mmCIF file of C-alpha atoms in Angstrom:
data_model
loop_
_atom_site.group_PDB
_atom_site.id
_atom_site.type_symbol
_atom_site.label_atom_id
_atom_site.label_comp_id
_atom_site.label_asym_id
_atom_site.label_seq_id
_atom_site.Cartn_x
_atom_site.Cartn_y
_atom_site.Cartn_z
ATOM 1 C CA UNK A 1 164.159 126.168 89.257
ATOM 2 C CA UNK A 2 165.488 129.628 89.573
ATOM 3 C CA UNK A 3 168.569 130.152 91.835
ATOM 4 C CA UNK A 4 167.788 133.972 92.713
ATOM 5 C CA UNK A 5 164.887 135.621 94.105
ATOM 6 C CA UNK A 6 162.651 136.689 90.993
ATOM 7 C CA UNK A 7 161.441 140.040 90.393
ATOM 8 C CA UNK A 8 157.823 138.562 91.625
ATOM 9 C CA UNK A 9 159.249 137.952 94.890
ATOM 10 C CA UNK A 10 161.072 141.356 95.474
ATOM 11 C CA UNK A 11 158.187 143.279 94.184
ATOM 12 C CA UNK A 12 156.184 141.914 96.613
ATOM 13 C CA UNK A 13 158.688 142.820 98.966
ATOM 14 C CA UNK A 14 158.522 146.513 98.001
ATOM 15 C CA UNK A 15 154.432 146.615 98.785
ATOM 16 C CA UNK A 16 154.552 148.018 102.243
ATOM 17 C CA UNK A 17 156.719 150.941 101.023
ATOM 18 C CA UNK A 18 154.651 151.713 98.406
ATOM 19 C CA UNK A 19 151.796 151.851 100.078
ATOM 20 C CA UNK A 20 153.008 153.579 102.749
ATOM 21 C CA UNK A 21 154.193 155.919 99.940
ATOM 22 C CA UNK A 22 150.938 156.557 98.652
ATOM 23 C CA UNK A 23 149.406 157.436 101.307
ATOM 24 C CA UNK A 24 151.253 159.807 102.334
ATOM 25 C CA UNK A 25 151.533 161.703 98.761
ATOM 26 C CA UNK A 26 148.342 161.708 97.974
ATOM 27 C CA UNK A 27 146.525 162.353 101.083
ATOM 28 C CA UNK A 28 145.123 166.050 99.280
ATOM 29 C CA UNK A 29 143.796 163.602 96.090
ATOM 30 C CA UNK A 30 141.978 161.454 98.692
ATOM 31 C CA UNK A 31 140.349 164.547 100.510
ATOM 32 C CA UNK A 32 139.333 165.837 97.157
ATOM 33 C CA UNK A 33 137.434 163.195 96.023
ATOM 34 C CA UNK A 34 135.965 162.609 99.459
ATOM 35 C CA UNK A 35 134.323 166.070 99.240
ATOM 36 C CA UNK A 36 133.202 164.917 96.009
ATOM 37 C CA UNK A 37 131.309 162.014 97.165
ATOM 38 C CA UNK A 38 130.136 163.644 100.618
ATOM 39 C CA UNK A 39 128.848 166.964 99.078
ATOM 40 C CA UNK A 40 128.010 165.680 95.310
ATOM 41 C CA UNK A 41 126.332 162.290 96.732
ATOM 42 C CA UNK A 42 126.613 160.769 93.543
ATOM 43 C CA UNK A 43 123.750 157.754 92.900
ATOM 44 C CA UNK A 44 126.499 155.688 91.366
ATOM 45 C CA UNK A 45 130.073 154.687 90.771
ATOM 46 C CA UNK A 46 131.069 153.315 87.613
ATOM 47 C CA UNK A 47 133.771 151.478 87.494
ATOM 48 C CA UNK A 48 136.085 150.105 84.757
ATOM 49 C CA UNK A 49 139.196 147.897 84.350
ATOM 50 C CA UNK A 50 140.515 144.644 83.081
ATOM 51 C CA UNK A 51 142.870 141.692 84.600
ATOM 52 C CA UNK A 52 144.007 142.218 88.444
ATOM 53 C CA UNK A 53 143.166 145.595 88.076
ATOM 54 C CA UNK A 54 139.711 144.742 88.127
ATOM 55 C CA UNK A 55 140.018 142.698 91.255
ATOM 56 C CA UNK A 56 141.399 145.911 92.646
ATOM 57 C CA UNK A 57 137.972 146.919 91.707
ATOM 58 C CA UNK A 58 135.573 144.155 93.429
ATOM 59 C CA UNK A 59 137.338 144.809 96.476
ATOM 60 C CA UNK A 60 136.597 148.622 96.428
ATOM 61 C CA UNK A 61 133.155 147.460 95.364
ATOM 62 C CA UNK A 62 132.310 145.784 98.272
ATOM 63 C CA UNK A 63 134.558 148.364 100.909
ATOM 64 C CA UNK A 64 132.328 151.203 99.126
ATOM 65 C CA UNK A 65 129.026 149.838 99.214
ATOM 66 C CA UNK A 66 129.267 148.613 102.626
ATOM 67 C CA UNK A 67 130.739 151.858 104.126
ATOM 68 C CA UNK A 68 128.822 154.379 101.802
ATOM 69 C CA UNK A 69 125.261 152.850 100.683
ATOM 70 C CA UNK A 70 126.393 153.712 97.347
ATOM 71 C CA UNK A 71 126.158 151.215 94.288
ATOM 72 C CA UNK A 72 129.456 150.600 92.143
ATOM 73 C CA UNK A 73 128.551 149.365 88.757
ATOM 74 C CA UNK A 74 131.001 147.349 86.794
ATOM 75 C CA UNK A 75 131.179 148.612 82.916
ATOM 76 C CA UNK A 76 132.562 145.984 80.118
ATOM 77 C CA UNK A 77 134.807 148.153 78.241
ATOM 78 C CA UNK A 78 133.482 146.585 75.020
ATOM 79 C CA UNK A 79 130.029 148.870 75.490
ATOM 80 C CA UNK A 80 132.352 152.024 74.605
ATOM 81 C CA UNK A 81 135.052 150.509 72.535
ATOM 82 C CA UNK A 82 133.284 147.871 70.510
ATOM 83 C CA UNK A 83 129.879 149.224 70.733
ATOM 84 C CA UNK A 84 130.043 152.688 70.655
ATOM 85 C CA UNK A 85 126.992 153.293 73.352
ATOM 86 C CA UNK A 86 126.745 156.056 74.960
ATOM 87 C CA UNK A 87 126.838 155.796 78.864
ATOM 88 C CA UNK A 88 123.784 158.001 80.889
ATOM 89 C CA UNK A 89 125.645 158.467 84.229
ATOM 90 C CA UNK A 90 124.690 162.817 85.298
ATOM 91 C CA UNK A 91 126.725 163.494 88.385
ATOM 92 C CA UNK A 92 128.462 160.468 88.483
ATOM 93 C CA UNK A 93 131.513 159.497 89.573
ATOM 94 C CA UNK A 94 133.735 156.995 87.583
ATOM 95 C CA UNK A 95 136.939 155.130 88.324
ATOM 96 C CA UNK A 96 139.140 153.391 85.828
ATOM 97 C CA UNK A 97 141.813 151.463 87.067
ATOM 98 C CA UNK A 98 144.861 150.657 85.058
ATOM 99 C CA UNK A 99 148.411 150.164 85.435
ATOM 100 C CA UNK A 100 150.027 150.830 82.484
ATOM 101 C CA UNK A 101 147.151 153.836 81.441
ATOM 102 C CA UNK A 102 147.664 152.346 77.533
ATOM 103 C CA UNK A 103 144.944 150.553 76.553
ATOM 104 C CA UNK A 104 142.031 151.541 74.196
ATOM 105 C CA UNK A 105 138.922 149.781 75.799
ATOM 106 C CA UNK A 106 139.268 151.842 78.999
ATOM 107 C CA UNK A 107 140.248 154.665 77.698
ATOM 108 C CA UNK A 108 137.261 154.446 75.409
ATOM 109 C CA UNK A 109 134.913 153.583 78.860
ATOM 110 C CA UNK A 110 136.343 156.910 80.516
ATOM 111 C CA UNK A 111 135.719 158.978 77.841
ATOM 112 C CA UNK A 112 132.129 157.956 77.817
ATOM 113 C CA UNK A 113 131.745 158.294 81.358
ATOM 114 C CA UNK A 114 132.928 162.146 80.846
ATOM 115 C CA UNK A 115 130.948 162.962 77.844
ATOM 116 C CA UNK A 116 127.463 161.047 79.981
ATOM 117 C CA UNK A 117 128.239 163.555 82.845
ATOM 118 C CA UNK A 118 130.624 161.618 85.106
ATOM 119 C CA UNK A 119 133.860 162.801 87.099
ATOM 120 C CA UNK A 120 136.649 160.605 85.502
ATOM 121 C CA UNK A 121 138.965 159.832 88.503
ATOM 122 C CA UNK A 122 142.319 157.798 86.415
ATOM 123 C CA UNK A 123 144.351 154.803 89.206
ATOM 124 C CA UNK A 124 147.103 154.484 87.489
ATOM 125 C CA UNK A 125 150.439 153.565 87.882
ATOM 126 C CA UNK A 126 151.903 155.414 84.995
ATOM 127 C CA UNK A 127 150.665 159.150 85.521
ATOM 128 C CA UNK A 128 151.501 160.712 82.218
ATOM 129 C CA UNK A 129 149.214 157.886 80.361
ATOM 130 C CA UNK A 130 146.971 158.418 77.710
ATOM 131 C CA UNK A 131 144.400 157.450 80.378
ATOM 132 C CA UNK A 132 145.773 159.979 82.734
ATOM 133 C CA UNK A 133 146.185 162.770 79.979
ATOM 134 C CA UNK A 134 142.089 162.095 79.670
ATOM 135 C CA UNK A 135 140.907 161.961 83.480
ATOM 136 C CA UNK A 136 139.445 164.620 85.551
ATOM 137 C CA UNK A 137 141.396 163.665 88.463
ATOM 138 C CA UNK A 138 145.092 161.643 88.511
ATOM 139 C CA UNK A 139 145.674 159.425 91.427
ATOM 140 C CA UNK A 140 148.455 157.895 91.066
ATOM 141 C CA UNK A 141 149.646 154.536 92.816
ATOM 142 C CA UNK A 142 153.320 155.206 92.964
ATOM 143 C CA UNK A 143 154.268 151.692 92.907
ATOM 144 C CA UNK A 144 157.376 152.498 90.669
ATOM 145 C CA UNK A 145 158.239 150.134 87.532
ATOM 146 C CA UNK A 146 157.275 147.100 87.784
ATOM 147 C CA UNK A 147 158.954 144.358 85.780
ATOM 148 C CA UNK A 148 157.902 141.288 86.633
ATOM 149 C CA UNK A 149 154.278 140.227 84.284
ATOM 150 C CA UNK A 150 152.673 139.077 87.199
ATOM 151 C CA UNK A 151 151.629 142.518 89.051
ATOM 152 C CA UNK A 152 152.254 142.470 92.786
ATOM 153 C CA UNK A 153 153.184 145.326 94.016
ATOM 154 C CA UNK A 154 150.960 147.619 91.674
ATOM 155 C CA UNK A 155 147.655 145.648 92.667
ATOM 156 C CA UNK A 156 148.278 145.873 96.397
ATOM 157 C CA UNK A 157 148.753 149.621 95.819
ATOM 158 C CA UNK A 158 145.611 149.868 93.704
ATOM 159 C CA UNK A 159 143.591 148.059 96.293
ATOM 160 C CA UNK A 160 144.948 150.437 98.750
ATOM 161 C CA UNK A 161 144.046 153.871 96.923
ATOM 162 C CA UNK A 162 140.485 152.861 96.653
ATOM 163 C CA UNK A 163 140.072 151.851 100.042
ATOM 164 C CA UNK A 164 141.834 155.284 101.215
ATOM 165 C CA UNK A 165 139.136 156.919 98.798
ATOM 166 C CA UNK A 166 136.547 154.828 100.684
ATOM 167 C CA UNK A 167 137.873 156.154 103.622
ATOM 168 C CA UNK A 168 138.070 159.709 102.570
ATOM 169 C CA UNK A 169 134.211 159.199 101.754
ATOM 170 C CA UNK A 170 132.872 157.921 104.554
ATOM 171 C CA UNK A 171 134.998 159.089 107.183
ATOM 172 C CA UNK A 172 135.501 156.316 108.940
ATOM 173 C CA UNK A 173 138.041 156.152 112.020
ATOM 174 C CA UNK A 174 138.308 152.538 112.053
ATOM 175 C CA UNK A 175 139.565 151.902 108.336
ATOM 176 C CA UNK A 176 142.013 155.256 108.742
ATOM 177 C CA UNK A 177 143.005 153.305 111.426
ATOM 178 C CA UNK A 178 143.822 150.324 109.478
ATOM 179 C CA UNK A 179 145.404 151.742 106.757
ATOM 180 C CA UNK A 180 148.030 153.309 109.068
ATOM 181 C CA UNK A 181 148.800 149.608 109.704
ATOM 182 C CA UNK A 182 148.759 148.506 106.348
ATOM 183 C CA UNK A 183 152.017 148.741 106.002
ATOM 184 C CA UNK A 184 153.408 147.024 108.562
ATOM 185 C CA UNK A 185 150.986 144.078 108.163
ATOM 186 C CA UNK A 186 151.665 143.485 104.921
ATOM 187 C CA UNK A 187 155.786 143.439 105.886
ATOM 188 C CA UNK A 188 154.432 140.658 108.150
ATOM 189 C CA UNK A 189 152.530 138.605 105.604
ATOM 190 C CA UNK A 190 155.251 138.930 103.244
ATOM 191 C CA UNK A 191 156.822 136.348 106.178
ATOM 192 C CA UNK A 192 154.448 134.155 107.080
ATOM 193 C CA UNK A 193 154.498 130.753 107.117
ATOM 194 C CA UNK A 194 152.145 129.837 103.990
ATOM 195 C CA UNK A 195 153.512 125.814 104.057
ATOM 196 C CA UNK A 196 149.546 124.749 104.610
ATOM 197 C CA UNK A 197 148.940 126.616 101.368
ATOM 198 C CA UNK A 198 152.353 125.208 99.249
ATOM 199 C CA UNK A 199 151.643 121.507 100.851
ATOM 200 C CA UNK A 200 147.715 121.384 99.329
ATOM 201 C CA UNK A 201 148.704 122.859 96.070
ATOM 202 C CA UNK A 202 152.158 121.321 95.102
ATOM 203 C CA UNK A 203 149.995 118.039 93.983
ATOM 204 C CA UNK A 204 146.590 119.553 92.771
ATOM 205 C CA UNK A 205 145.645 120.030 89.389
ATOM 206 C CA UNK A 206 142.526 122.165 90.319
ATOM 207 C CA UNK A 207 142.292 124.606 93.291
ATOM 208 C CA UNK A 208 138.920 126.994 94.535
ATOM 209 C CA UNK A 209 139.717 129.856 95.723
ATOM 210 C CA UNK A 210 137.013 131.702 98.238
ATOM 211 C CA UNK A 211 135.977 134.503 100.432
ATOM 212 C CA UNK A 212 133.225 136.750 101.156
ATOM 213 C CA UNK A 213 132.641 140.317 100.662
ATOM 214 C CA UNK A 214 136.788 141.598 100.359
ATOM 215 C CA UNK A 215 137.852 138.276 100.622
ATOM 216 C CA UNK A 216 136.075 137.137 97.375
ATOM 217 C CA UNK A 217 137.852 140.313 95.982
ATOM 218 C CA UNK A 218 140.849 138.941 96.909
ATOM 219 C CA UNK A 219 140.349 135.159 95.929
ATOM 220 C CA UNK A 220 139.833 136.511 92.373
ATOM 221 C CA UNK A 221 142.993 138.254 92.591
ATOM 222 C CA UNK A 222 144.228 134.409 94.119
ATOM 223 C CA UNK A 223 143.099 132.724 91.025
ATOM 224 C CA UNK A 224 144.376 134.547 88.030
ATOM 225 C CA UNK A 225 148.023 134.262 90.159
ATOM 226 C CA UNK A 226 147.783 130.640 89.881
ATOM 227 C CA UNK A 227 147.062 130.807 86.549
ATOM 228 C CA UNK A 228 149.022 133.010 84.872
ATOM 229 C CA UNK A 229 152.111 131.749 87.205
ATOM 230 C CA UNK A 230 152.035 128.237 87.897
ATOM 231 C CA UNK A 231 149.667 127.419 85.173
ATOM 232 C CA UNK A 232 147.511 125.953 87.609
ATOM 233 C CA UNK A 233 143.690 125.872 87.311
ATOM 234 C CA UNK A 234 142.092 127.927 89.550
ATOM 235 C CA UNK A 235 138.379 129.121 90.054
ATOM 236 C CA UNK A 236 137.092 131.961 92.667
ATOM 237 C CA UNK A 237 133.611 131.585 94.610
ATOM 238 C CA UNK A 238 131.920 133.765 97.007
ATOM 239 C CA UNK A 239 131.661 130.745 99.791
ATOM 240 C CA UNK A 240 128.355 131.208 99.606
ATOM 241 C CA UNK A 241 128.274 130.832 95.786
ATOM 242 C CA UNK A 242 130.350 127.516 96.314
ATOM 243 C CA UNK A 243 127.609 125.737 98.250
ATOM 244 C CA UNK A 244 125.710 125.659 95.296
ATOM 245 C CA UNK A 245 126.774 123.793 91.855
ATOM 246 C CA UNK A 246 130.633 124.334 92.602
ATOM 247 C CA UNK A 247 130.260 121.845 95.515
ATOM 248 C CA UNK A 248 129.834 119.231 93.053
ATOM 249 C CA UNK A 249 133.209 118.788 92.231
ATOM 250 C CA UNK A 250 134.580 118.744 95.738
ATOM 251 C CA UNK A 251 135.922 115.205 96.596
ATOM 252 C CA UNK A 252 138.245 114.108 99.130
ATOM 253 C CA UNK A 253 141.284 116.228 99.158
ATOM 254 C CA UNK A 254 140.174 118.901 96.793
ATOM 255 C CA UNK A 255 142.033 121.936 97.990
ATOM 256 C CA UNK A 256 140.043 124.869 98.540
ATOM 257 C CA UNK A 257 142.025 128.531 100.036
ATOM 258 C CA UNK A 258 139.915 130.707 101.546
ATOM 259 C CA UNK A 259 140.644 134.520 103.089
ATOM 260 C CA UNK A 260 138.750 134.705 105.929
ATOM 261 C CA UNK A 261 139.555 137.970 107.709
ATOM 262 C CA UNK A 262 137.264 138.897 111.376
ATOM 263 C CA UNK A 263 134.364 140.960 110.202
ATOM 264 C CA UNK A 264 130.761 140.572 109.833
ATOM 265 C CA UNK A 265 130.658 137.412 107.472
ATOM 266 C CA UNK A 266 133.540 135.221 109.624
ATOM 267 C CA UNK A 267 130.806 133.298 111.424
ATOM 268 C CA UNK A 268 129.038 132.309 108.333
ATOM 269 C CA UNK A 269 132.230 131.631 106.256
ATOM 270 C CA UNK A 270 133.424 129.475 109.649
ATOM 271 C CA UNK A 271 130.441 126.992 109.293
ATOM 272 C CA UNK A 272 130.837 126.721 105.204
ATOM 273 C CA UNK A 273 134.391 126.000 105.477
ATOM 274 C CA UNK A 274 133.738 123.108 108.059
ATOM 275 C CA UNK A 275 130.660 121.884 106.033
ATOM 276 C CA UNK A 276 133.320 121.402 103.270
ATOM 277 C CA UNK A 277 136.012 119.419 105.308
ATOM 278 C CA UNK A 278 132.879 117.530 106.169
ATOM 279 C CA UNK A 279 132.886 116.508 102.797
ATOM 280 C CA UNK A 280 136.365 116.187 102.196
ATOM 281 C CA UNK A 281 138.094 119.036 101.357
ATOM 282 C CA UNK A 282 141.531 119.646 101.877
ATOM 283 C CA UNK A 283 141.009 123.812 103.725
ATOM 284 C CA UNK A 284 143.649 126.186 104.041
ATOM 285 C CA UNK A 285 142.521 129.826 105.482
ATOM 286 C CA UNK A 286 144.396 132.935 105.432
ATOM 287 C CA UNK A 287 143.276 134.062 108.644
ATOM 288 C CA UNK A 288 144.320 136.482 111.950
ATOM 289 C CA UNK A 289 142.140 133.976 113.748
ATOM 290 C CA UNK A 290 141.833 130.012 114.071
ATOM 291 C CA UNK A 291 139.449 129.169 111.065
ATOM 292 C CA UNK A 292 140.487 125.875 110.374
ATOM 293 C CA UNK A 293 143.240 123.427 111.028
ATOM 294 C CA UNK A 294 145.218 124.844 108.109
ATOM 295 C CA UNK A 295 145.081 128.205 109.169
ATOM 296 C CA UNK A 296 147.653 129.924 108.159
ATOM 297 C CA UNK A 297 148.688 132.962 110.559
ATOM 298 C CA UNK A 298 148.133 136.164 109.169
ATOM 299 C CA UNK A 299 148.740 140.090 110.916
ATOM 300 C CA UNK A 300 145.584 142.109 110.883
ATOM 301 C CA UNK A 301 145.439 146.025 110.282
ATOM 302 C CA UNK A 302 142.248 145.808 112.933
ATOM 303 C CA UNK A 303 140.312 146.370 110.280
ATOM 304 C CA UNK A 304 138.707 143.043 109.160
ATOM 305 C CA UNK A 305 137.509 143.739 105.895
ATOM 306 C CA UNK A 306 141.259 145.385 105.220
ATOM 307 C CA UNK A 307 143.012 141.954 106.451
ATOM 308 C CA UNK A 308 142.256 139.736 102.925
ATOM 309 C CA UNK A 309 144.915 142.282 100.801
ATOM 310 C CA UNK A 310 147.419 142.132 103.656
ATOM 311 C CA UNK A 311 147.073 138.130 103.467
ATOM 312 C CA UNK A 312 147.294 138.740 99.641
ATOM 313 C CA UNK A 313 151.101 139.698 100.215
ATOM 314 C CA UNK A 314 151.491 135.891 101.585
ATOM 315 C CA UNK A 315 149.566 134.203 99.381
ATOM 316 C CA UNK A 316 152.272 136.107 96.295
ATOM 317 C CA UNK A 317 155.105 134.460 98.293
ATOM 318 C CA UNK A 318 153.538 130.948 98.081
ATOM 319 C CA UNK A 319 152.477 130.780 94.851
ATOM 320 C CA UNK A 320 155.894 132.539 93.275
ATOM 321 C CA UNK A 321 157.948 129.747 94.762
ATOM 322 C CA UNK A 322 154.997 126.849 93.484
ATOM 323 C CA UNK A 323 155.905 128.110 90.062
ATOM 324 C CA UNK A 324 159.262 127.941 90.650
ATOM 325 C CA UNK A 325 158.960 124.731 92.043
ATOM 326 C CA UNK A 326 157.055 123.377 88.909
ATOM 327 C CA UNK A 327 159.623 124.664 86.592
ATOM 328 C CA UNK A 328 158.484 128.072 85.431
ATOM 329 C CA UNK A 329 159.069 131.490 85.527
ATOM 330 C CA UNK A 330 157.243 133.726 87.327
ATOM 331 C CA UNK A 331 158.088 136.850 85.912
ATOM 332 C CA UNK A 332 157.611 135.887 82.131
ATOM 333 C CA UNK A 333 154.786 133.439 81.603
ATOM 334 C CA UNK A 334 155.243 132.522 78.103
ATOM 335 C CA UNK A 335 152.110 133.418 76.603
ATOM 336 C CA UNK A 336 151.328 136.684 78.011
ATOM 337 C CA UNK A 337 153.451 140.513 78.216
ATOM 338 C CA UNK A 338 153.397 142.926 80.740
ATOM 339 C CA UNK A 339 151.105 145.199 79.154
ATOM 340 C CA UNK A 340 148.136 144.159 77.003
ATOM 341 C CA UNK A 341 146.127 146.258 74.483
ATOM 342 C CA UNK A 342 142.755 145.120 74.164
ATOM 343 C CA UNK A 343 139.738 147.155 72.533
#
């Protein structure tokens, strides 16, 4: 086991100052493209991006349609870069999300997207990208370099400049509101006490990971961690989606996480979650309120459907130490790189 704090635990350290950085830089590129949604009213958002990245995006998909009415529509990269179809989107507006800005398949999306009539917005982490070079409009994430494979601090900020574009769209007091608090909540999550969590995975060979609405965003997120860290199996489910053929496999002490934050869906997720400790599982909730009896504490922005990528900051500090508990790295999985080129 390693003897000093790996790069995956200090960058998630860094999160709240990067976020808090980004907001405050690019508060002119989030009123820009707000005035591009209000005044353009665009009948879609297309969205591309691979890995964690596209996590980033579910969550944004679900913030955006709930607060705007407006559909986001996921593109495989492969249409454009393996394909070669055109894309039909007239007064569109389309996001690509990508840290490093390198590689072909969304580059290829995004150029579509501009030649079919779309705005070309670029998240990136690394500004002067190809991807960048290409876009319409830059907004950077400012999460600095990140070194360790697993990304941490550059999701978190990703997550976090599409829900300040939500914001900027729709206006909306209450999720201003929680982004201030950001943050400061996710400095508290980073110090939680995720022992629940560590206890029902150190053992398991197989974990679900689950949510609804952001908090399936952020389960997905949840899973590929386990995987690509601890080289533990790991599915995400809507908890809705898991009542139906994933139940199957639930026996007694199957350990299923779930990010449960207070907003519409909490009384619905509530009854699942105790429908499956009816059946055995072993629940642990990332929660600011008493889901289950492994709840584990976590701040809330006041926001609810902001609260699953504060909790996210926890959840990185369990599983970094479960991988260094089972022997591995986490900042240099042994089949993967930092930066992967796919077309």
């Amino acid at each position: 086991m390693m003897s000093e704090a790996s790069l995956m635990f200090r960058e998630t350290g860094e999160a709240p100052e990067v976020v808090a950085r980004l907001l405050a830089h690019e508060r002119r590129t989030f009123e820009e493209l707000g005035r591009f949604v209000t005044e353009r009213r665009p009948p879609v958002v297309t969205v591309a991006a691979r890995g964690s990245s596209d996590h980033a995006v579910s969550f944004f998909k679900y913030l955006f349609e709930i607060g705007t009415g407006v559909p986001v529509a996921s593109i495989g990269p492969s249409v454009a870069s393996v394909y070669h179809a055109p894309l039909n989107v007239p007064g569109a507006l389309h996001i690509t999300v990508s840290q490093s800005g390198a590689s072909p398949d969304v580059i290829a999306v995004q150029d579509a997207a501009k030649r079919g009539g779309a705005l070309a917005v670029a998240v990136v982490n690394a500004a002067e990208s190809p991807l960048a070079r290409e876009a319409d409009v830059v907004l950077p994430i400012h999460a600095g370099e990140e070194k360790s494979v697993a990304a941490t601090k550059s999701f978190i900020a990703s997550a976090a400049a599409l829900a300040a574009l939500t914001q900027a769209a729709t206006g909306s007091a209450e999720l201003a509101d929680g982004l201030a608090r950001l943050p400061s909540a996710l400095q508290k999550a980073c110090e939680a006490d995720y022992e629940p969590a560590l206890q029902a995975m150190t053992e398991a060979s197989s974990v679900y990971t689950a949510g609804r609405g952001p908090g399936f965003a952020i389960s997905l997120e949840a899973a590929l961690k386990a995987k690509e860290t601890a080289k533990l199996h790991a599915e995400a489910f809507s908890l809705a989606e898991l009542m139906h053929g994933p139940m199957q496999l639930v026996d007694q002490g199957f350990p299923i996480l779930a990010f449960v934050p207070k907003d519409e869906a909490l009384s619905s997720s509530t009854a699942i979650l105790e429908k499956l400790c009816g059946i055995g599982a072993r629940v642990v909730t990332f929660s600011s309120v008493e889901v289950s009896e492994g709840t584990i504490a976590m701040p809330s922005t006041g926001y609810g459907k902001l609260d699953p990528l504060a909790a996210l900051a926890a959840y990185y500090r369990m599983i970094e130490r479960l991988t260094r508990e089972r022997g591995l790295d986490p900042d240099a999985p042994d089949k993967l790189k930092k930066v992967t080129e796919t077309i």
